[in-house]
Amino acid sequence: AGAGEVEENMAAWLVAKNTLKIMPFKLPPLGPHDVRVRMKAVGICGSDVHYLREMRIAHFVVKEPMVIGHECAGVIEEVGAGVTHLSVGDRVALEPGVSCWRCRHCKGGRYNLCSDMKFFATPPVHGSLANQVVHPGDLCFKLPDGVTLEEGAMCEPLSVGVHACRRAGVGPETGVLVVGAGPIGLVTLLAARAFGAPKVVIVDVDDHRLSVATSLGAHATVKVSTRDEDLDAEVERIQAAMGGADIDVSLDCAGFSKTMSTALEATRAGGKVCLIGMGHNEMTLPMTSAAVREVDVVGVFRYKDTWPLCIDFLRSGKVDVKPLITHRFGFSQRDVEEAFEVSARGRDAIKVMFNL
Amino acid sequence: AGAGEVEENMAAWLVAKNTLKIMPFKLPPLGPHDVRVRMKAVGICGSDVHYLREMRIAHFVVKEPMVIGHECAGVIEEVGAGVTHLSVGDRVALEPGVSCWRCRHCKGGRYNLCSDMKFFATPPVHGSLANQVVHPGDLCFKLPDGVTLEEGAMCEPLSVGVHACRRAGVGPETGVLVVGAGPIGLVTLLAARAFGAPKVVIVDVDDHRLSVATSLGAHATVKVSTRDEDLDAEVERIQAAMGGADIDVSLDCAGFSKTMSTALEATRAGGKVCLIGMGHNEMTLPMTSAAVREVDVVGVFRYKDTWPLCIDFLRSGKVDVKPLITHRFGFSQRDVEEAFEVSARGRDAIKVMFNL
Amino acid sequence: AGAGEVEENMAAWLVAKNTLKIMPFKLPPLGPHDVRVRMKAVGICGSDVHYLREMRIAHFVVKEPMVIGHECAGVIEEVGAGVTHLSVGDRVALEPGVSCWRCRHCKGGRYNLCSDMKFFATPPVHGSLANQVVHPGDLCFKLPDGVTLEEGAMCEPLSVGVHACRRAGVGPETGVLVVGAGPIGLVTLLAARAFGAPKVVIVDVDDHRLSVATSLGAHATVKVSTRDEDLDAEVERIQAAMGGADIDVSLDCAGFSKTMSTALEATRAGGKVCLIGMGHNEMTLPMTSAAVREVDVVGVFRYKDTWPLCIDFLRSGKVDVKPLITHRFGFSQRDVEEAFEVSARGRDAIKVMFNL
Amino acid sequence: AGAGEVEENMAAWLVAKNTLKIMPFKLPPLGPHDVRVRMKAVGICGSDVHYLREMRIAHFVVKEPMVIGHECAGVIEEVGAGVTHLSVGDRVALEPGVSCWRCRHCKGGRYNLCSDMKFFATPPVHGSLANQVVHPGDLCFKLPDGVTLEEGAMCEPLSVGVHACRRAGVGPETGVLVVGAGPIGLVTLLAARAFGAPKVVIVDVDDHRLSVATSLGAHATVKVSTRDEDLDAEVERIQAAMGGADIDVSLDCAGFSKTMSTALEATRAGGKVCLIGMGHNEMTLPMTSAAVREVDVVGVFRYKDTWPLCIDFLRSGKVDVKPLITHRFGFSQRDVEEAFEVSARGRDAIKVMFNL
Ligand SMILES: NC(=O)c1ccc[n+]([C@@H]2O[C@H](COP(=O)([O-])OP(=O)(O)OC[C@H]3O[C@@H](n4cnc5c(N)ncnc54)[C@H](O)[C@@H]3O)[C@@H](O)[C@H]2O)c1
Ligand SMILES: NC(=O)c1ccc[n+]([C@@H]2O[C@H](COP(=O)([O-])OP(=O)(O)OC[C@H]3O[C@@H](n4cnc5c(N)ncnc54)[C@H](O)[C@@H]3O)[C@@H](O)[C@H]2O)c1
Ligand SMILES: NC(=O)c1ccc[n+]([C@@H]2O[C@H](COP(=O)([O-])OP(=O)(O)OC[C@H]3O[C@@H](n4cnc5c(N)ncnc54)[C@H](O)[C@@H]3O)[C@@H](O)[C@H]2O)c1
Ligand SMILES: NC(=O)c1ccc[n+]([C@@H]2O[C@H](COP(=O)([O-])OP(=O)(O)OC[C@H]3O[C@@H](n4cnc5c(N)ncnc54)[C@H](O)[C@@H]3O)[C@@H](O)[C@H]2O)c1
Ligand SMILES: [Zn+2]
Ligand SMILES: [Zn+2]
Ligand SMILES: [Zn+2]
Ligand SMILES: [Zn+2]
């Protein structure tokens, strides 16, 4: 923007099925506890693609044009009067959900379950694929030197893995199975390693993704099919891949009957299965044989309180998310269209990132 | 037994499908930490009936004649040299499972998951429907005055409800749904009340059982069908029956797709569903919609460390199991046959008890 | 207030040591999530008396005149635009602390530890002994029919006992010792009973308070001295008073070397001691003999998320706080002075209550 | 031992104050679940030295000559009929305590609190500084290739640090303070690092021990005094050494008023202080200021279920105990005497090890 002119804030709007348009986006006023952030890195999540294709996820329906994007980091441009922990120029990663702080979940320390959550790019709330956004300061976390803005944006997907590992109690005594090696499976693998899991086996139907998993630190990979009749043999191969260790925790990052059944059967008595993937809602599962071994199932919905830990994992090198960023784009209309195409196509694309 | 004669110890043997025979049962030698108990009250459990009908439950197969029965109480007749907390004449309730104390589960405080468990009337281990049994002294719990031997025998099924309430964290802040009002559902209701649950709603397909539940302290009952298409409406009726309170914990004491789906849907975000019933192994469930509300599923396998609490519940009157004992029999061949008939028939029979 | 006039809001101001004055108190503007409450019942807490006597507690110093009072209930007179769960005329109990919802403690579910807490009558924040106050709506909890406003005000001290029982894990398997039978010891006794503690022994140096404890449901009382040399014998008497049960949890509601030492010594291996009382800061304690029995010490600071449970305890009759209210006053200058005198004098005064 | 002769089993007997004698030690018969182990590496613990100097620790008094030693590893020479997981020739580390498996602590998963524990070299139970011992097979843990027998013996002290980290909940989000850099402080530092603690500060009065701590991975060290008046300034220096991170957990491995006060004051609100050291029993501590910040105190008594994790830490290299072994001796009378002298003298001696 030239001297004296006010730059117009542009954003990527989801206006109709398969249609994204870069258009002006008027920022709300800056509250006393808010900050204004210039976006620098925004990743594309599977849910962004899903909204683009379907204009809905479950009962969340895009009825009005909505700015897309929620995995993001940027630079502080303005701070509200009550914000003391951030200054103009600070590089920050943004936690995308603003909860109500009045409901039982918020007060009880599980704010991710807030039924009044306002979450970037979950209709009717606008997202963050924009030049600038206004956001509560306490949801913006300063990045230390040595952690890039792209890595900052990766805190969002990484948070899902971190929250899953916390809920499942992954630690240095936990033999881990990860089912599904998509972006979420891979960050979950990274998180499990960072929580100290001494052995992590990961399975997928796709060879390429398994090879990425190996390069990210999986101890063993098992290629599986989508056929139910292979389940028993696959469970045996998975357990064998643990090399004598028990599977204490299985993290299902796909979310189908087959994957959850695999997880339930493979996990030792007294262990836990964590359901992260949302492939299907209805699943047919061997529940009683799990229950009598007291294999518990814990759900995962996003995350809470994860940014400081994610940033520390990145700073210390316990987690390296950079290999996950396979494609980069600018912020032109054409860039946005292409980037979503690449992300939707999958294959070798893991994380597609905008540099604004 | 006349003076000078050694009385022959008789037991009820499962010798073939639908065939129980009272026959002599030779007791093992008394170890230093064992006691010999004269059985006085033995209840019939659904699993006893199942073994009688099928000669198996899951992979536990009755290959040799086996003494049946495991819900029991009696009077100490002899104590091993190392037993200091019991004396001849003490009235005791027996915990039926002897675990190995060497495996990870035993050492870790979850001995109910011991893979080397020796459990009354789980083949090939003999049960306790006998004049006398030899059992480890630390699994025999003295009954205080005012708690009858029949009540002592009821500690076994009550323990299932207690273990479920513990695993699910039922307390004075927990709105509870119990699904299924059979013997296990009813003891679970009693346990939930004794753990302080301020509101317990119970559902069943059977009016009589619901009326028993009401008389035992359920705050509301909901009659349901076995049709899947009624599920949504039933969940609404169940939630309405809570009178504004959330369902924090659902305890499924039936164990079918329909009942678990009901439990998962009815439970609030952040709540727990506890699976106790074993109606079917395979269940088709709305897993993702449960997981995104972080409704966790916890399994229940029998119990651990429950007898002292059960006895205290009985002593203090917090739990009254006496209304559950609907039928009583002696220990003749005919009694045994009739008692199992009555128990298997169900209807108004809840707990059928032998008085030996 | 006559028609057309605006009634002036009056409050009891702490203006100097031992000096309370009823003076006008200008209310802050009503925010969208706030409510305006007409105070009806306000209790006097030991800390109110302490501020009156010393103008400080620890590093909290009364530098400017401050409205006193924080145990309170009243009737809604006005609701902010965003308040949906309350209506004018609702009778409510008020939780006195407004936390920041931005710090790690607030986000992590332990908002009582918020370092930015604004708490009624903790300087420099004004209290609630006033005709009216403005307060966040989510900290006002509707009282059901049958729970009086005085009982509503008692939710505040009761909350301390509830929070202590939660932190210590009191339940139907917990043998409990309460040390100190002042107002806090007594509400802790009531809370422990309501959490299902099967046996509660309470000790004090004062016979009258012990007799109140007995009438409130203590199973046994033990009169103790303040002499260190009596400790061992007193521990024996306390353990004997449990009648064979272990002391799993001790709740020290006095807070002296003698009382904490008693608690630590009396508690079984693997048990917990909860420190609520603040008699002295420095204590001399047998720490190693506690540590090698893994008797843990848990602290208590006020409470969090306790009002709904307290109200349910009152509604259901599991807790009856009415016997604790020993004195009642109106809201004239003379009433206020006398009421604080009575409360400070102690003796048979347990809770002194204003009816406004 | 020559062909045909039966070798005589020799052990180091504590026969009187400051007097150890190598004398024959008759082995008990091998039970079905026992193994006979040829000892290869035995470390000297502070408690061994204490028994040598005082013939007692607390109420454990050496009344009869007792074989000393309990940190040990060796090679299996014979296995009982019921032992299936070990074979002759296996290299194993020994967990020294045999608990009763009948008391509430054993059944509840806290067997370290068993009041009937039989523990190597805790009178009247013999220890393991002997050519051979007989021990329960389930307390002998096979060492993988690459983990030496000396490292196996180090599992014992390491277990104390592991148990402390578990009880205090140390993980990748835990800022840690270790107080005291003796052998126990150093293994606790190693354990905290292995549990993922991102920052560990350690303090001692001794420069040499702090330099060892640095070489073992402490992020910062703070030299402190034993003077109470330095406490506040030292707490400030300790907090500064954390470089902005909170101290979430403090682990006191010394156990004096000064060290526990330091730990309590330095730890953040909501954190934990773990008391491992047993310097003094009585301590004078700022308990109320800790309690109102809900800084809890957790005790540590030995360990439970730690060997598999310790061995995995050694195998994977997450923990390297080798630098702690500063002195080595054989098993002659003179060796034993000198080794205990060196260990008792302290200074640069951290762990003194026998190679048998
Ligand atoms: N719970 C939450 O808060 C949360 C947050 C983000 C994403 N998610 C969900 O996580 C899931 C994974 O997300 P993603 O971005 O990695 O998706 P993705 O589709 O890229 O990855 C899924 C992976 O699972 C593999 N897979 C599919 N079927 C399989 C089978 N039968 N066995 C083994 N592997 C199989 C696929 O090959 C793929 O690699 C999605 O369902 C997404 O909606 C959940
Ligand atoms: N997990 C364990 O350790 C454990 C221990 C004991 C029993 N069990 C199991 O618990 C279950 C219950 O035992 P029980 O003795 O009470 O059996 P039961 O068959 O007498 O009781 C089951 C009850 O569920 C009701 N029911 C069936 N379908 C229903 C539906 N769709 N909706 C609502 N109610 C329905 C039935 O009417 C009946 O009252 C059995 O499956 C048994 O195997 C488990
Ligand atoms: N932790 C918190 O959040 C919190 C909240 C409210 C009050 N408190 C504190 O709780 C304590 C109790 O409050 P209260 O209002 O009941 O005070 P109080 O002074 O009326 O009651 C203390 C009781 O302890 C008894 N006592 C004193 N020394 C004793 C001893 N050696 N042995 C046995 N009993 C002894 C007294 O006789 C008295 O009955 C106070 O220190 C108060 O500051 C703490
Ligand atoms: N709880 C348990 O199960 C358990 C097990 C083993 C050992 N212990 C105890 O742990 C303690 C440590 O054992 P160790 O073998 O390392 O003993 P040690 O005496 O070698 O080490 C203690 C260290 O603390 C330091 N220290 C002393 N006073 C200090 C102070 N004021 N400030 C800072 N540092 C101070 C000393 O310089 C020394 O380095 C002993 O008391 C021992 O009895 C407890
Ligand atoms: Zn909320
Ligand atoms: Zn076992
Ligand atoms: Zn806060
Ligand atoms: Zn024991």
mmCIF file with all atom_site columns, C-alpha atoms in Angstrom, chain A residues 15 133 328:
data_model
loop_
_atom_site.group_PDB
_atom_site.id
_atom_site.type_symbol
_atom_site.label_atom_id
_atom_site.label_alt_id
_atom_site.label_comp_id
_atom_site.label_asym_id
_atom_site.label_entity_id
_atom_site.label_seq_id
_atom_site.pdbx_PDB_ins_code
_atom_site.Cartn_x
_atom_site.Cartn_y
_atom_site.Cartn_z
_atom_site.occupancy
_atom_site.B_iso_or_equiv
_atom_site.pdbx_formal_charge
_atom_site.auth_seq_id
_atom_site.auth_comp_id
_atom_site.auth_asym_id
_atom_site.auth_atom_id
_atom_site.pdbx_PDB_model_num
ATOM 1 C CA . VAL A 1 15  ? -18.537 -18.433 -2.267 1.00 0.00 ? 15  VAL A CA 1
ATOM 2 C CA . VAL A 1 133 ? -6.989  -11.032 10.824 1.00 0.00 ? 133 VAL A CA 1
ATOM 3 C CA . ARG A 1 328 ? 4.025   -23.940 -1.490 1.00 0.00 ? 328 ARG A CA 1
#
